[in-house]
Amino acid sequence: MSSNRQHTSSFVALGRLLRYARGYRRRIIAATTCSIINKLFDIAPEILIGVAIDVVVNQEESFVAGLGFETAQEQITVLAALTFFIWAGESLFEYLFQVLWRNLAQRLQSDLRQDAYEHAQRLDMSFFESTSSGQLVATMNDDVNQLERFLDGGANAMIQVGVTVVAVGAVFFVLSPLIALLAFTPIPLIIWGAFYFQRKAGPLYADVREKVGDLSSRLANNLGGIATIKSFTAEQRESERLKQASEAYVQANARAIRISSAFIPVIRMAILAGFLATFTVGGMMALEGSLNVGAYGVLVFLTQRLLWPLTGLAEVIDLFERAMASTRRILDLLAEPVNVRDQAGTSLAQPVRGEVSFNNVEFRYGSSGAGVHGISLDVPAGHTLALVGATGSGKSTLIKLLLRFYDPERGEIRIDGQPIREVSLKSLRDAIGLVSQDVYLFEGSIRDNLAYGKPGASEEEIIEAAKTAEAWSFISALPEGLDTAVGERGVRLSGGQRQRLSLARALLKDPPILVLDEATSAVDNETEAAIQRSLSRIGHNRTVIMIAHRLSTIVEADTIAVVENGRVIEQGDHQSLLARQGAYHAQWQVQTGQVLAHTTD
C-alpha cells in the first residue's frame, strides 16, 4: 500500500467509499433525511422564542395575530402547542437517525470486514509473503472499527452542520439581509480553516494508521514467538522494541492532535467576530426601530445556532480524517489484484486418477530470483515421486505451483491430461491432500482439526483416518480423546503428534494425490517410522509426491528426482541412481556414513 495512495485526498477516499456502499443507498438516504429533519426541528425553538418575544411586545399587532389569533393568550397557547410538537418531532427523528446511522455503521463495517477477508483469501501467496499479518489484522479490525466510529456520529454531525448553515442562513436573509451578511462573514474563514486543517491532517492520520499496523505486527509476532523470546531471555529486549513501536504510534498521534487541536481556538475568534456583529448592529437597529425586537431576538439566538456548532467541525474533521485514512487502507486491500484466476464452474474430470505432469515449467520469485527452470516430470497415476535436493533448490516451489499458489511463467502442469489453469481452484485442491513440515492446527478440538477437510465426516471415518496415520494410539490415551483441545496452533501437542494429526487430516479428505512436503524432517525416529508405515499402506492406488531430506524415507519411491538450482539433474529409482554414482549417490553416502567410513579406512 504505497505512500502516494495514502496521501490522496480524503474526499477521493469518500467517493470510493460511496461507490463501494452503493448497495446501501436507500439506507444512506433515509438516515440523511432523518438527520436533516431533526436539525430543522432543532433550530425551530429559537425562532419560536423570537416569535414569543414579538407576541409579548406587540400583542394584538404581532406576527401571530396576523394568522387569526387575536389575543396574546391565544397566541401564547398556539406557540406552546407548536413547541410541544416541534420537540416531539425532534425527539422522534433523533431516535430514527440514531437507529439508522448506527445500524448502517454496523452493517457496513461487517460487510467491509467480510469482503476484505474473502478478498484476502483469494490473493496470491506472494501478497502474504510481502505483507505482515499484523498490518492485515489492523486493516480488517482497527481500520474497519475506525470507519464505524465515524458513521456512528461523525456523518450525522457533518450533515447537520450543513443543514444549520443553509436553514439559518435562509431565516437571516428573510429577516435582515444586512445582519445576514455580517453573521456569515466568518463562515468563509471557518470553511477555509476546515479545509486547510483537513489537508494538513490527512497525511498525518495516514501515518497514524501505518503505525497502528506496525504495532499490531509487533504484538502478533512477539506473542507467536513467545517460546523463542523466553529461551533467549529476550523479554527486556522485546519489551523495549514494543515500547519503541508504541512510542512511534504515540508520536504520530501527537502530530495529528497538534493540528486538529489548533482548529478550535482559531475558529472561535472568527465566530466571536460574527456574533458581535449581529449582537451590536442588530441591537442598534432594534433601538432605532428599523428591526423588530422579536426578529432581533431570533437573530441573536440563531447566530449562536449558526456559528457555535462550527466549532464541532474540529472533532468531526478529526473523525473524518481518521475514517478516510482507514478507508483508503481497506479499499486498497480490496483493490489488490488477484493474479491466480479461478476458473469457477470447470472441474477435473471424475474420478480423478492422479496422473501429474510438469511440462517445461518455469517460475521465479520476484524478490529473490530463485525458482525453477524448464522442469519436466511425469508421475503416472498411483505412483510415488520423491523430490530431493538442497534447501532452496526449488522442490517446494513445484508443490506451490501444483496447488496453484502461484502460476508458472512458462510451461504448464496437468492432472489427468487437463491443464490445471483451466479447472476451478476448488476442484484442483480437493484432489490434493497436503501434509506440510509446518503443521498448522486451528484452535479447537482434535475432532475439529481432523474433520477440517471433510466437515461432515462420521466418527468412524475420523477414527479410521487417525488409525491409518498411526495417531489413534495417542488420541485414545488422552482423557478427552477426540474432544481434547489442541490450543492455539496445536501448542498442547508434541511436534510428532501434530504431524500425525496433519497426515490423518489429509487422509480423511481421501485425495487421489497426496503431497508430503518434508513431512518427516522435524519429527523423531518413532514418528518417522510410524509415518513411513502409514505411507506404505496409503500409497496404494494413490499418487504420492514427497519432498524429503532423509533419503532413507524414499527408497521405495517409484521415481526420485534430484533438484539443484531449480533444475532436475537426475531422476530414476533408488537403485539406478546409486548405480549412476552422481549427486544422489553422493548424498546417500553422506547420510549413511559411508563417506566417513571410507575415509577412516
GROMACS .gro file of N, CA and C in nm, residues 182-249:
model
  204
  182LEU      N    1  -2.331   4.017   0.779
  182LEU     CA    2  -2.236   4.031   0.889
  182LEU      C    3  -2.214   3.897   0.960
  183ALA      N    4  -2.324   3.823   0.984
  183ALA     CA    5  -2.313   3.696   1.056
  183ALA      C    6  -2.238   3.593   0.974
  184PHE      N    7  -2.254   3.600   0.842
  184PHE     CA    8  -2.193   3.499   0.755
  184PHE      C    9  -2.049   3.534   0.716
  185THR      N   10  -2.005   3.653   0.752
  185THR     CA   11  -1.869   3.693   0.716
  185THR      C   12  -1.763   3.595   0.764
  186PRO      N   13  -1.773   3.543   0.888
  186PRO     CA   14  -1.667   3.450   0.933
  186PRO      C   15  -1.673   3.312   0.866
  187ILE      N   16  -1.787   3.278   0.805
  187ILE     CA   17  -1.803   3.140   0.756
  187ILE      C   18  -1.699   3.104   0.650
  188PRO      N   19  -1.671   3.191   0.551
  188PRO     CA   20  -1.565   3.154   0.455
  188PRO      C   21  -1.432   3.124   0.525
  189LEU      N   22  -1.400   3.203   0.631
  189LEU     CA   23  -1.276   3.177   0.704
  189LEU      C   24  -1.283   3.041   0.775
  190ILE      N   25  -1.400   3.011   0.831
  190ILE     CA   26  -1.417   2.883   0.900
  190ILE      C   27  -1.404   2.766   0.801
  191ILE      N   28  -1.468   2.780   0.686
  191ILE     CA   29  -1.462   2.674   0.585
  191ILE      C   30  -1.319   2.658   0.534
  192TRP      N   31  -1.254   2.774   0.506
  192TRP     CA   32  -1.114   2.767   0.461
  192TRP      C   33  -1.028   2.698   0.567
  193GLY      N   34  -1.052   2.735   0.694
  193GLY     CA   35  -0.975   2.673   0.801
  193GLY      C   36  -0.998   2.523   0.808
  194ALA      N   37  -1.124   2.482   0.786
  194ALA     CA   38  -1.155   2.339   0.791
  194ALA      C   39  -1.079   2.264   0.683
  195PHE      N   40  -1.079   2.319   0.560
  195PHE     CA   41  -1.009   2.251   0.451
  195PHE      C   42  -0.857   2.258   0.471
  196TYR      N   43  -0.810   2.369   0.524
  196TYR     CA   44  -0.667   2.381   0.550
  196TYR      C   45  -0.622   2.274   0.648
  197PHE      N   46  -0.696   2.262   0.758
  197PHE     CA   47  -0.660   2.161   0.858
  197PHE      C   48  -0.678   2.020   0.804
  198GLN      N   49  -0.779   2.004   0.718
  198GLN     CA   50  -0.801   1.872   0.658
  198GLN      C   51  -0.680   1.831   0.573
  199ARG      N   52  -0.630   1.926   0.493
  199ARG     CA   53  -0.513   1.894   0.410
  199ARG      C   54  -0.390   1.865   0.495
  200LYS      N   55  -0.375   1.938   0.603
  200LYS     CA   56  -0.261   1.916   0.692
  200LYS      C   57  -0.273   1.784   0.769
  201ALA      N   58  -0.397   1.754   0.809
  201ALA     CA   59  -0.418   1.636   0.896
  201ALA      C   60  -0.420   1.506   0.818
  202GLY      N   61  -0.460   1.510   0.689
  202GLY     CA   62  -0.475   1.387   0.611
  202GLY      C   63  -0.353   1.297   0.613
  203PRO      N   64  -0.236   1.347   0.568
  203PRO     CA   65  -0.116   1.262   0.570
  203PRO      C   66  -0.076   1.218   0.711
  204LEU      N   67  -0.105   1.303   0.811
  204LEU     CA   68  -0.068   1.267   0.947
  204LEU      C   69  -0.151   1.148   0.996
  205TYR      N   70  -0.279   1.146   0.962
  205TYR     CA   71  -0.362   1.034   1.005
  205TYR      C   72  -0.332   0.908   0.925
  206ALA      N   73  -0.289   0.924   0.800
  206ALA     CA   74  -0.243   0.807   0.725
  206ALA      C   75  -0.123   0.744   0.795
  207ASP      N   76  -0.035   0.831   0.846
  207ASP     CA   77   0.082   0.781   0.920
  207ASP      C   78   0.040   0.712   1.050
  208VAL      N   79  -0.063   0.767   1.115
  208VAL     CA   80  -0.115   0.705   1.237
  208VAL      C   81  -0.163   0.563   1.207
  209ARG      N   82  -0.235   0.545   1.096
  209ARG     CA   83  -0.286   0.412   1.062
  209ARG      C   84  -0.170   0.316   1.034
  210GLU      N   85  -0.064   0.365   0.971
  210GLU     CA   86   0.052   0.279   0.947
  210GLU      C   87   0.116   0.235   1.077
  211LYS      N   88   0.126   0.330   1.170
  211LYS     CA   89   0.188   0.297   1.299
  211LYS      C   90   0.103   0.197   1.377
  212VAL      N   91  -0.029   0.204   1.362
  212VAL     CA   92  -0.117   0.104   1.424
  212VAL      C   93  -0.085  -0.034   1.369
  213GLY      N   94  -0.068  -0.041   1.234
  213GLY     CA   95  -0.035  -0.169   1.172
  213GLY      C   96   0.099  -0.223   1.221
  214ASP      N   97   0.198  -0.133   1.232
  214ASP     CA   98   0.330  -0.176   1.282
  214ASP      C   99   0.320  -0.230   1.424
  215LEU      N  100   0.244  -0.161   1.506
  215LEU     CA  101   0.227  -0.204   1.645
  215LEU      C  102   0.157  -0.340   1.652
  216SER      N  103   0.054  -0.358   1.569
  216SER     CA  104  -0.016  -0.487   1.565
  216SER      C  105   0.078  -0.598   1.521
  217SER      N  106   0.162  -0.569   1.422
  217SER     CA  107   0.257  -0.669   1.374
  217SER      C  108   0.355  -0.710   1.484
  218ARG      N  109   0.403  -0.610   1.557
  218ARG     CA  110   0.498  -0.638   1.664
  218ARG      C  111   0.434  -0.725   1.771
  219LEU      N  112   0.311  -0.693   1.809
  219LEU     CA  113   0.242  -0.772   1.910
  219LEU      C  114   0.216  -0.914   1.862
  220ALA      N  115   0.168  -0.928   1.737
  220ALA     CA  116   0.138  -1.061   1.684
  220ALA      C  117   0.265  -1.146   1.675
  221ASN      N  118   0.374  -1.087   1.628
  221ASN     CA  119   0.499  -1.162   1.615
  221ASN      C  120   0.553  -1.204   1.751
  222ASN      N  121   0.550  -1.113   1.847
  222ASN     CA  122   0.605  -1.145   1.978
  222ASN      C  123   0.523  -1.251   2.051
  223LEU      N  124   0.391  -1.239   2.044
  223LEU     CA  125   0.307  -1.339   2.111
  223LEU      C  126   0.319  -1.475   2.042
  224GLY      N  127   0.333  -1.475   1.910
  224GLY     CA  128   0.351  -1.601   1.838
  224GLY      C  129   0.486  -1.666   1.865
  225GLY      N  130   0.587  -1.583   1.895
  225GLY     CA  131   0.721  -1.636   1.919
  225GLY      C  132   0.762  -1.630   2.065
  226ILE      N  133   0.664  -1.641   2.155
  226ILE     CA  134   0.694  -1.622   2.298
  226ILE      C  135   0.792  -1.726   2.349
  227ALA      N  136   0.787  -1.850   2.295
  227ALA     CA  137   0.880  -1.954   2.340
  227ALA      C  138   1.023  -1.916   2.304
  228THR      N  139   1.043  -1.863   2.184
  228THR     CA  140   1.177  -1.822   2.141
  228THR      C  141   1.227  -1.706   2.227
  229ILE      N  142   1.138  -1.612   2.254
  229ILE     CA  143   1.176  -1.497   2.337
  229ILE      C  144   1.222  -1.544   2.475
  230LYS      N  145   1.147  -1.636   2.533
  230LYS     CA  146   1.183  -1.686   2.665
  230LYS      C  147   1.315  -1.765   2.662
  231SER      N  148   1.332  -1.846   2.556
  231SER     CA  149   1.452  -1.930   2.551
  231SER      C  150   1.579  -1.847   2.538
  232PHE      N  151   1.569  -1.728   2.476
  232PHE     CA  152   1.685  -1.641   2.462
  232PHE      C  153   1.687  -1.530   2.568
  233THR      N  154   1.599  -1.544   2.668
  233THR     CA  155   1.584  -1.443   2.773
  233THR      C  156   1.582  -1.302   2.714
  234ALA      N  157   1.501  -1.287   2.611
  234ALA     CA  158   1.496  -1.160   2.537
  234ALA      C  159   1.375  -1.076   2.575
  235GLU      N  160   1.315  -1.105   2.692
  235GLU     CA  161   1.194  -1.034   2.730
  235GLU      C  162   1.215  -0.882   2.736
  236GLN      N  163   1.326  -0.841   2.799
  236GLN     CA  164   1.352  -0.698   2.813
  236GLN      C  165   1.375  -0.633   2.677
  237ARG      N  166   1.449  -0.703   2.591
  237ARG     CA  167   1.478  -0.651   2.457
  237ARG      C  168   1.349  -0.633   2.378
  238GLU      N  169   1.260  -0.734   2.385
  238GLU     CA  170   1.135  -0.726   2.309
  238GLU      C  171   1.040  -0.623   2.370
  239SER      N  172   1.044  -0.608   2.502
  239SER     CA  173   0.963  -0.504   2.565
  239SER      C  174   1.007  -0.366   2.516
  240GLU      N  175   1.138  -0.349   2.499
  240GLU     CA  176   1.191  -0.222   2.451
  240GLU      C  177   1.150  -0.197   2.306
  241ARG      N  178   1.153  -0.303   2.224
  241ARG     CA  179   1.112  -0.289   2.084
  241ARG      C  180   0.963  -0.256   2.074
  242LEU      N  181   0.883  -0.319   2.160
  242LEU     CA  182   0.740  -0.287   2.161
  242LEU      C  183   0.719  -0.143   2.209
  243LYS      N  184   0.797  -0.103   2.307
  243LYS     CA  185   0.786   0.034   2.356
  243LYS      C  186   0.817   0.134   2.245
  244GLN      N  187   0.918   0.103   2.164
  244GLN     CA  188   0.954   0.192   2.053
  244GLN      C  189   0.840   0.201   1.951
  245ALA      N  190   0.778   0.084   1.919
  245ALA     CA  191   0.666   0.085   1.825
  245ALA      C  192   0.547   0.161   1.883
  246SER      N  193   0.523   0.142   2.012
  246SER     CA  194   0.413   0.213   2.078
  246SER      C  195   0.440   0.363   2.084
  247GLU      N  196   0.567   0.398   2.109
  247GLU     CA  197   0.603   0.540   2.115
  247GLU      C  198   0.589   0.605   1.977
  248ALA      N  199   0.623   0.530   1.872
  248ALA     CA  200   0.607   0.583   1.736
  248ALA      C  201   0.460   0.612   1.707
  249TYR      N  202   0.372   0.524   1.756
  249TYR     CA  203   0.228   0.546   1.740
  249TYR      C  204   0.184   0.670   1.819
   0.00000   0.00000   0.00000
